[in-house]
Amino acid sequence: MSIRLRVIGAFLIIIAIVVGFELYDRYFIANISGDAMMINFSGTQRYRAVKLASLSRRYVEKKDRDDLLILFDELNRYEKVLKGLIHGSKELGLKGAKRQEILSALHETESLWEKYKKQISFLAMTSEIPADAKIRALDEVDTMALPLLEKMDNVTFALDRESTASVEKYKKVKLYSLITFIIVSLFLTIEVIRAFIRPMTRILEAIDRVGAGDLDLELKVERNDEFSRVADSFNHMTGNLKRSRKELEKVNKELEDFTYTVSHDLKEPLRSIASFSQFVLEDYKDKVDEEGKDYLNRIVKASSRMRLLIDDLLTLSRVGRVKNPFSDVPSSEILKDVTSSLYRRIEEKKAEIKVQRELPVIYCDKVFMHQVFLNLLSNALKFCDKDHPVVEVGCTDLPGEYRFHITDNGIGIDERYFEKIFEIFESLNRREDYEGTGAGLTIVKKVIEEHHGRVWVESKLGEGSTFYFTVPKKKTGEGKR
């Protein structure tokens, strides 16, 4: 069944339940209102019977025409209400008795009423009644009023019991309806979880896994609805990505081989040029004049710089293309390796390297992160004109990332070139003054961006520079990438 039909079905079920509750409440309110009217009128009937007896006695004694009119009005009213209680009356808002017990009591009341009415009518219509007959007739009226009261009491109590029973029935129906609604709601909730949330969660988890690099994942949804089509599209997409990755890996491998071959083939003649130039300088120094020696020295230096340039270009091309596994690496361990590599230069410069006591463990590509620290420390030592170079390395723990800084007391950088120095082959100084290719900071920037971090510099000319870079913290559940 499609998701659309399930949604429509669930919506219709909820509407049916709500409408059912509303209709039943309306029915109950109408029913209980009718019961209240029946009870109210049956209660007033018992007092009307007593009133009729009193009016009859007063009329017989005074023979006042106004009393006669009131008496007949009350007689008609009593009879009208009694018939309404039995058969129902739209005028009075009475629905009429339904239960046999109440109908029997009302019919008995009706029989007594006929006799009672006849007796009262006799008293009202007879002009001259002997005293003893009048006394007997009035006593009869009083005596007949008592059974009427009792019968109406029975009717009132019966109607009250019926009304109470209706209320109890309503409570039970509402309770059962509430239980049914809860059961239906639970069923619909389970159906929503099964039809929507569960497959959606599986799809989102699959997307996260594919985003982490698991392209072998195949999403299986054994249904015939929109989610199954999403799963088919997802599997088709991962299949295409997998094929593309294989093709990309193949291209990268070919590019790696080509780069290595080209760099090797380029460096080989450079080594020959430098070596032969050096041989000429050593073996024919007496035959070569000063100008020739200067040319040969320039050739040797240019060849050496060209080899460095090829190495830097090779390193730069590998960043982002060669994917080394990420792992948890103590940054203090990387710094230890870097300072060991730079030991000779540190000694020559008589430099002081100050490293923060506790450095964090970072989740990174150890090979390329080593290159970042190496390039930044090399530059800090290289571009320093002080007799006692001081380089400080530290880290600040920030929400979601670590911010490293490498501070030196070197020559500093003009603010205009803060962005320019990270561009390829951009050097702010003469090649004769400082060796290098101008690719070091470009490599640093590319490596840090591959780690989803940022790199920037703050500096003042003549006072030194501070290079900052950030490394995101490892997310919970993040594996190798």
Coordinates of C-alpha atoms in Angstrom, one line a residue:
M1 CA 0.0 0.0 0.0
S2 CA 1.3 3.4 -0.9
I3 CA 2.2 6.0 1.8
R4 CA -0.5 8.3 0.4
L5 CA -3.2 5.8 1.0
R6 CA -1.9 5.0 4.5
V7 CA -2.0 8.7 5.4
I8 CA -5.5 9.2 4.0
G9 CA -6.7 6.1 5.8
A10 CA -5.2 7.2 9.1
F11 CA -6.7 10.6 8.6
L12 CA -10.1 9.2 7.9
I13 CA -10.0 6.9 10.9
I14 CA -9.2 9.9 13.2
I15 CA -11.9 12.0 11.7
A16 CA -14.4 9.1 12.1
I17 CA -13.5 8.7 15.8
V18 CA -13.7 12.4 16.5
V19 CA -17.1 12.8 14.6
G20 CA -18.4 9.7 16.4
F21 CA -17.5 11.2 19.8
E22 CA -19.2 14.5 18.9
L23 CA -22.4 12.8 17.6
Y24 CA -22.6 10.6 20.7
D25 CA -22.1 13.6 23.0
R26 CA -24.9 15.5 21.1
Y27 CA -27.2 12.5 21.4
F28 CA -26.5 12.1 25.1
I29 CA -27.0 15.8 25.8
A30 CA -30.3 15.7 24.0
N31 CA -31.3 12.6 25.8
I32 CA -30.3 13.8 29.3
S33 CA -32.1 17.1 28.6
G34 CA -35.3 15.2 27.8
D35 CA -35.0 13.2 31.0
A36 CA -34.5 16.4 33.0
M37 CA -37.7 17.9 31.4
M38 CA -39.7 14.7 32.2
I39 CA -38.5 14.7 35.8
N40 CA -39.2 18.4 36.2
F41 CA -42.8 18.1 34.8
S42 CA -43.6 14.9 36.8
G43 CA -42.4 16.6 39.9
T44 CA -44.7 19.7 39.3
Q45 CA -47.6 17.4 38.7
R46 CA -47.7 16.1 42.3
Y47 CA -47.9 19.7 43.6
R48 CA -50.6 20.6 41.0
A49 CA -52.8 17.7 42.3
V50 CA -52.7 19.3 45.8
K51 CA -53.3 22.7 44.4
L52 CA -56.4 21.4 42.5
A53 CA -57.8 20.0 45.8
S54 CA -57.3 23.4 47.5
L55 CA -58.8 25.3 44.6
S56 CA -61.9 23.0 44.6
R57 CA -62.4 23.5 48.3
R58 CA -62.1 27.3 48.0
Y59 CA -64.5 27.4 45.0
V60 CA -67.1 25.3 46.7
E61 CA -67.0 27.4 49.8
K62 CA -67.0 30.9 48.0
K63 CA -68.5 30.2 44.6
D64 CA -66.1 32.8 43.1
R65 CA -66.1 32.8 39.3
D66 CA -62.4 33.7 39.1
D67 CA -61.6 30.7 41.3
L68 CA -63.6 28.6 38.8
L69 CA -61.5 29.8 35.9
I70 CA -58.3 29.2 37.7
L71 CA -59.6 25.7 38.7
F72 CA -60.4 24.7 35.1
D73 CA -57.1 26.2 33.9
E74 CA -55.2 24.0 36.3
L75 CA -57.3 21.0 35.3
N76 CA -56.4 21.5 31.7
R77 CA -52.8 22.1 32.5
Y78 CA -52.6 18.9 34.6
E79 CA -54.2 16.8 31.8
K80 CA -52.0 18.4 29.1
V81 CA -48.8 17.6 31.1
L82 CA -50.0 14.1 31.9
K83 CA -50.6 13.3 28.2
G84 CA -47.2 14.9 27.4
L85 CA -45.5 12.6 29.9
I86 CA -47.2 9.6 28.3
H87 CA -47.2 10.4 24.6
G88 CA -44.7 13.3 24.3
S89 CA -45.3 16.9 23.5
K90 CA -43.3 19.2 21.3
E91 CA -45.0 22.2 22.8
L92 CA -43.8 21.3 26.3
G93 CA -40.5 19.8 25.1
L94 CA -41.5 16.4 26.5
K95 CA -40.2 13.2 24.7
G96 CA -42.7 10.8 26.3
A97 CA -42.0 7.8 28.5
K98 CA -40.4 4.8 26.8
R99 CA -39.9 2.2 29.5
Q100 CA -42.9 0.0 30.3
E101 CA -42.5 0.5 34.0
I102 CA -43.0 4.2 33.7
L103 CA -45.8 3.9 31.1
S104 CA -47.7 1.6 33.4
A105 CA -47.4 4.0 36.3
L106 CA -48.5 6.9 34.1
H107 CA -51.5 5.0 32.8
E108 CA -52.6 4.2 36.3
T109 CA -52.1 7.8 37.2
E110 CA -54.3 8.7 34.1
S111 CA -57.1 6.4 35.4
L112 CA -57.0 8.0 38.8
W113 CA -56.9 11.4 37.2
E114 CA -60.1 10.7 35.2
K115 CA -62.0 9.9 38.5
Y116 CA -60.3 12.9 40.2
K117 CA -61.2 15.2 37.4
K118 CA -64.8 14.0 37.3
Q119 CA -65.2 14.6 41.1
I120 CA -63.7 18.0 40.9
S121 CA -65.9 18.9 37.8
F122 CA -68.9 17.7 39.8
L123 CA -68.1 20.0 42.6
A124 CA -67.4 22.9 40.3
M125 CA -70.5 22.5 38.1
T126 CA -73.1 21.8 40.8
S127 CA -74.6 24.9 42.1
E128 CA -76.3 23.7 45.2
I129 CA -74.8 20.8 47.2
P130 CA -76.2 19.8 50.6
A131 CA -73.7 20.4 53.4
D132 CA -73.2 16.7 54.3
A133 CA -72.8 15.8 50.6
K134 CA -70.3 18.7 50.1
I135 CA -68.2 17.6 53.0
R136 CA -68.2 14.0 51.7
A137 CA -67.3 15.2 48.2
L138 CA -64.4 17.4 49.4
D139 CA -63.1 14.6 51.6
E140 CA -63.2 12.4 48.5
V141 CA -61.2 14.9 46.5
D142 CA -58.6 15.1 49.3
T143 CA -58.5 11.3 49.6
M144 CA -58.1 10.9 45.8
A145 CA -55.2 13.4 45.7
L146 CA -53.0 11.2 47.9
P147 CA -52.8 8.3 45.4
L148 CA -52.2 10.8 42.6
L149 CA -49.2 12.1 44.6
E150 CA -47.9 8.6 45.2
K151 CA -48.2 7.6 41.6
M152 CA -46.4 10.8 40.4
D153 CA -43.8 10.2 43.0
N154 CA -43.3 6.7 41.6
V155 CA -43.1 8.1 38.1
T156 CA -40.6 10.8 39.2
F157 CA -38.4 8.2 40.9
A158 CA -38.6 5.9 37.9
L159 CA -37.6 8.7 35.6
D160 CA -34.7 9.7 37.9
R161 CA -33.5 6.1 37.9
E162 CA -33.7 6.0 34.1
S163 CA -31.8 9.2 33.9
T164 CA -29.1 7.9 36.3
A165 CA -28.8 4.7 34.3
S166 CA -28.4 6.8 31.1
V167 CA -25.5 8.7 32.7
E168 CA -23.9 5.5 33.9
K169 CA -24.2 4.1 30.4
Y170 CA -22.8 7.2 28.9
K171 CA -19.8 7.0 31.3
K172 CA -19.2 3.4 30.3
V173 CA -19.5 4.2 26.6
K174 CA -17.1 7.1 27.0
L175 CA -14.7 4.9 28.9
Y176 CA -14.8 2.1 26.2
S177 CA -14.5 4.8 23.5
L178 CA -11.5 6.3 25.2
I179 CA -9.9 2.8 25.5
T180 CA -10.7 2.2 21.8
F181 CA -9.3 5.5 20.9
I182 CA -6.0 4.8 22.8
I183 CA -5.8 1.4 21.1
V184 CA -6.4 2.9 17.7
S185 CA -3.9 5.7 18.4
L186 CA -1.3 3.1 19.5
F187 CA -2.0 1.1 16.3
L188 CA -1.7 4.3 14.2
T189 CA 1.5 5.3 16.0
I190 CA 3.0 1.9 15.4
E191 CA 1.9 2.1 11.8
V192 CA 3.5 5.5 11.4
I193 CA 6.7 4.3 12.9
R194 CA 6.7 1.3 10.6
A195 CA 5.6 3.2 7.6
F196 CA 7.6 6.4 8.0
I197 CA 10.0 6.8 10.9
R198 CA 11.7 3.4 10.6
P199 CA 12.5 3.5 6.9
M200 CA 13.3 7.2 7.1
T201 CA 15.8 6.5 9.9
R202 CA 17.4 3.7 7.9
I203 CA 17.7 6.0 4.9
L204 CA 19.3 8.8 7.0
E205 CA 21.7 6.3 8.6
A206 CA 22.6 5.0 5.1
I207 CA 23.2 8.6 3.9
D208 CA 25.5 9.2 6.8
R209 CA 27.4 6.0 6.1
V210 CA 27.7 6.9 2.4
G211 CA 28.9 10.3 3.4
A212 CA 31.6 8.7 5.5
G213 CA 32.7 6.7 2.5
D214 CA 30.9 3.4 2.7
L215 CA 29.8 3.1 -0.9
D216 CA 29.4 -0.7 -0.6
L217 CA 26.2 -0.2 1.4
E218 CA 23.0 -1.4 -0.2
L219 CA 19.7 -0.1 1.2
K220 CA 17.0 -2.8 1.3
V221 CA 13.3 -1.9 1.8
E222 CA 11.0 -4.8 1.3
R223 CA 7.9 -2.8 0.5
N224 CA 6.1 -1.5 -2.5
D225 CA 5.7 2.2 -1.8
E226 CA 7.5 5.5 -2.1
F227 CA 10.3 4.5 0.2
S228 CA 11.1 1.4 -1.9
R229 CA 11.5 3.8 -4.9
V230 CA 13.7 6.0 -2.7
A231 CA 15.8 3.0 -1.8
D232 CA 16.1 2.0 -5.5
S233 CA 17.3 5.5 -6.4
F234 CA 19.7 5.5 -3.4
N235 CA 21.2 2.2 -4.4
H236 CA 21.5 3.4 -8.0
M237 CA 23.2 6.6 -6.8
T238 CA 25.7 4.6 -4.6
G239 CA 26.4 2.3 -7.5
N240 CA 27.2 5.3 -9.7
L241 CA 29.4 6.8 -6.9
K242 CA 31.2 3.5 -6.5
R243 CA 32.0 3.3 -10.2
S244 CA 33.0 6.9 -10.2
R245 CA 35.3 6.3 -7.2
K246 CA 36.9 3.4 -8.9
E247 CA 37.5 5.4 -12.0
L248 CA 38.8 8.3 -9.9
E249 CA 41.2 6.0 -8.1
K250 CA 42.4 4.6 -11.4
V251 CA 43.0 8.2 -12.7
N252 CA 44.7 9.2 -9.5
K253 CA 46.9 6.1 -9.6
E254 CA 47.9 7.0 -13.2
L255 CA 48.4 10.6 -12.2
E256 CA 50.5 9.5 -9.3
D257 CA 52.7 7.3 -11.5
F258 CA 52.9 10.1 -14.1
T259 CA 53.8 12.7 -11.6
Y260 CA 56.5 10.5 -10.0
T261 CA 57.9 9.6 -13.4
V262 CA 57.9 13.2 -14.6
S263 CA 59.5 14.5 -11.4
H264 CA 62.1 11.8 -11.6
D265 CA 62.8 12.5 -15.2
L266 CA 63.0 16.2 -14.6
K267 CA 65.3 15.9 -11.6
E268 CA 67.7 13.5 -13.2
P269 CA 69.1 16.0 -15.8
L270 CA 69.1 18.7 -13.1
R271 CA 71.3 16.4 -11.0
S272 CA 73.6 15.9 -14.0
I273 CA 73.8 19.7 -14.7
A274 CA 74.6 20.4 -11.1
S275 CA 77.1 17.6 -10.8
F276 CA 79.0 18.5 -14.1
S277 CA 79.0 22.2 -13.1
Q278 CA 80.5 21.2 -9.8
F279 CA 83.1 19.0 -11.5
V280 CA 84.1 21.9 -13.8
L281 CA 84.4 24.2 -10.8
E282 CA 86.6 21.7 -9.0
D283 CA 88.7 20.3 -11.8
Y284 CA 89.1 23.3 -14.0
K285 CA 89.2 26.1 -11.4
D286 CA 92.6 27.3 -12.6
K287 CA 91.4 27.5 -16.2
V288 CA 88.0 29.2 -15.6
D289 CA 88.0 32.9 -14.8
E290 CA 85.9 34.6 -12.1
E291 CA 83.1 35.4 -14.4
G292 CA 82.9 31.7 -15.5
K293 CA 83.0 30.5 -11.9
D294 CA 80.1 32.9 -11.1
Y295 CA 78.1 31.4 -14.0
L296 CA 78.8 27.9 -12.8
N297 CA 77.8 28.7 -9.2
R298 CA 74.5 30.2 -10.5
I299 CA 73.9 27.0 -12.5
V300 CA 74.4 24.8 -9.4
K301 CA 72.1 27.0 -7.3
A302 CA 69.4 27.1 -10.0
S303 CA 69.5 23.4 -10.4
S304 CA 69.2 22.9 -6.6
R305 CA 66.3 25.3 -6.5
M306 CA 64.6 23.6 -9.4
R307 CA 64.8 20.2 -7.6
L308 CA 63.3 21.8 -4.5
L309 CA 60.5 23.4 -6.6
I310 CA 59.7 20.0 -8.2
D311 CA 59.6 18.4 -4.7
D312 CA 57.2 21.1 -3.5
L313 CA 55.0 20.8 -6.6
L314 CA 54.9 17.0 -6.1
T315 CA 53.9 17.5 -2.4
L316 CA 51.3 20.0 -3.3
S317 CA 49.7 17.8 -6.0
R318 CA 49.5 14.9 -3.4
V319 CA 47.5 17.0 -0.9
G320 CA 43.8 16.2 -1.4
R321 CA 44.6 13.5 -4.0
V322 CA 46.4 11.0 -1.8
K323 CA 44.2 10.0 1.0
N324 CA 46.1 8.7 4.0
P325 CA 44.0 7.3 6.9
F326 CA 43.0 9.6 9.6
S327 CA 43.9 8.6 13.2
D328 CA 44.2 9.9 16.7
V329 CA 47.7 11.4 16.9
P330 CA 49.3 13.3 19.8
S331 CA 50.3 16.7 18.4
S332 CA 53.3 16.7 20.8
E333 CA 54.6 13.6 19.0
I334 CA 54.4 15.4 15.6
L335 CA 56.3 18.4 17.1
K336 CA 58.9 16.1 18.5
D337 CA 59.5 14.6 15.0
V338 CA 59.6 18.0 13.4
T339 CA 62.1 19.5 15.9
S340 CA 64.3 16.5 15.4
S341 CA 64.2 17.0 11.6
L342 CA 65.2 20.7 12.2
Y343 CA 67.8 20.0 14.9
R344 CA 70.8 21.2 12.8
R345 CA 69.1 24.4 11.7
I346 CA 68.0 25.1 15.3
E347 CA 71.5 24.7 16.5
E348 CA 72.9 26.9 13.7
K349 CA 70.5 29.6 14.5
K350 CA 70.9 29.2 18.3
A351 CA 67.1 29.3 18.4
E352 CA 64.8 28.5 21.3
I353 CA 61.7 26.5 20.7
K354 CA 59.1 26.8 23.4
V355 CA 56.4 24.2 23.3
Q356 CA 53.2 24.3 25.5
R357 CA 53.4 21.6 28.2
E358 CA 50.2 19.8 27.3
L359 CA 49.1 19.5 23.6
P360 CA 46.0 17.7 22.5
V361 CA 45.5 14.5 20.6
I362 CA 44.1 15.4 17.2
Y363 CA 42.3 13.4 14.6
C364 CA 44.3 14.0 11.4
D365 CA 46.4 12.7 8.5
K366 CA 49.7 12.4 10.4
V367 CA 51.8 12.6 7.2
F368 CA 50.4 15.8 6.0
M369 CA 50.0 17.4 9.5
H370 CA 53.7 16.7 9.9
Q371 CA 54.3 18.8 6.8
V372 CA 52.2 21.7 8.2
F373 CA 54.3 21.9 11.4
L374 CA 57.5 21.4 9.5
N375 CA 56.8 24.3 7.0
L376 CA 55.6 26.7 9.7
L377 CA 58.6 26.0 12.0
S378 CA 61.0 26.2 9.1
N379 CA 59.6 29.6 8.1
A380 CA 59.8 30.8 11.7
L381 CA 63.5 30.0 11.8
K382 CA 64.2 31.1 8.3
F383 CA 62.6 34.5 8.4
C384 CA 64.3 35.7 11.6
D385 CA 66.9 38.4 11.8
K386 CA 67.5 38.3 15.5
D387 CA 70.6 36.9 17.2
H388 CA 68.4 34.8 19.4
P389 CA 65.3 33.5 17.6
V390 CA 62.4 32.4 19.8
V391 CA 59.6 30.3 18.5
E392 CA 56.5 29.5 20.6
V393 CA 54.1 26.6 19.8
G394 CA 50.8 26.3 21.7
C395 CA 47.2 25.3 21.4
T396 CA 43.8 26.6 22.7
D397 CA 40.9 24.2 23.3
L398 CA 37.8 25.8 21.7
P399 CA 34.3 24.4 21.2
G400 CA 34.4 21.9 18.3
E401 CA 38.1 22.6 17.4
Y402 CA 41.7 23.1 18.5
R403 CA 43.4 26.3 17.5
F404 CA 47.2 26.0 17.2
H405 CA 49.6 29.0 17.0
I406 CA 53.2 29.3 16.1
T407 CA 54.7 32.6 17.1
D408 CA 58.2 33.9 16.2
N409 CA 60.2 37.1 16.8
G410 CA 61.3 37.4 13.1
I411 CA 61.1 40.0 10.4
G412 CA 57.2 40.2 10.4
I413 CA 54.8 40.6 7.5
D414 CA 53.1 43.7 6.1
E415 CA 49.4 43.5 6.6
R416 CA 48.8 44.0 2.9
Y417 CA 50.2 40.6 2.2
F418 CA 48.4 38.5 4.8
E419 CA 46.3 36.7 2.1
K420 CA 48.9 36.9 -0.7
I421 CA 51.5 34.8 1.2
F422 CA 49.3 31.7 1.0
E423 CA 49.3 31.8 -2.8
I424 CA 51.5 29.5 -4.8
F425 CA 55.1 30.7 -5.5
E426 CA 54.5 34.0 -3.7
S427 CA 57.6 35.2 -1.9
L428 CA 57.9 38.6 -0.3
N429 CA 61.7 38.5 -0.2
R430 CA 64.5 38.2 -2.6
R431 CA 65.7 34.7 -3.5
E432 CA 69.2 35.7 -2.8
D433 CA 68.3 36.5 0.8
Y434 CA 66.1 33.6 1.7
E435 CA 66.1 30.1 0.1
G436 CA 62.8 28.5 -0.8
T437 CA 60.3 28.1 -3.5
G438 CA 57.3 30.0 -2.1
A439 CA 55.1 26.9 -2.0
G440 CA 55.4 26.1 1.7
L441 CA 52.5 28.2 3.0
T442 CA 50.3 27.1 0.0
I443 CA 50.9 23.5 1.1
V444 CA 50.0 24.4 4.7
K445 CA 46.7 26.1 3.6
K446 CA 45.7 23.2 1.4
V447 CA 46.4 20.6 4.1
I448 CA 44.5 22.5 6.7
E449 CA 41.5 23.0 4.4
E450 CA 41.5 19.3 3.6
H451 CA 41.1 18.8 7.4
H452 CA 38.2 21.3 7.3
G453 CA 40.1 23.9 9.3
R454 CA 41.3 27.4 8.8
V455 CA 44.7 29.1 8.6
W456 CA 45.6 32.8 9.0
V457 CA 48.4 35.1 10.2
E458 CA 48.7 38.1 12.5
S459 CA 51.9 40.1 12.2
K460 CA 53.8 43.4 12.6
L461 CA 56.8 44.3 10.6
G462 CA 60.0 44.0 12.6
E463 CA 58.2 42.4 15.6
G464 CA 57.4 38.9 14.4
S465 CA 54.4 36.8 13.2
T466 CA 51.9 34.4 14.6
F467 CA 50.4 31.8 12.4
Y468 CA 47.1 30.2 13.5
F469 CA 45.4 27.1 12.2
T470 CA 42.5 25.1 13.5
V471 CA 41.9 21.4 13.5
P472 CA 38.3 20.1 14.1
K473 CA 37.7 17.8 17.0
K474 CA 36.9 14.2 16.3
K475 CA 33.1 13.6 16.2
T476 CA 31.6 10.8 18.3
G477 CA 31.5 7.6 16.3
E478 CA 33.8 9.1 13.5
G479 CA 36.0 6.4 12.1
K480 CA 38.8 6.4 9.6
R481 CA 38.5 8.4 6.5

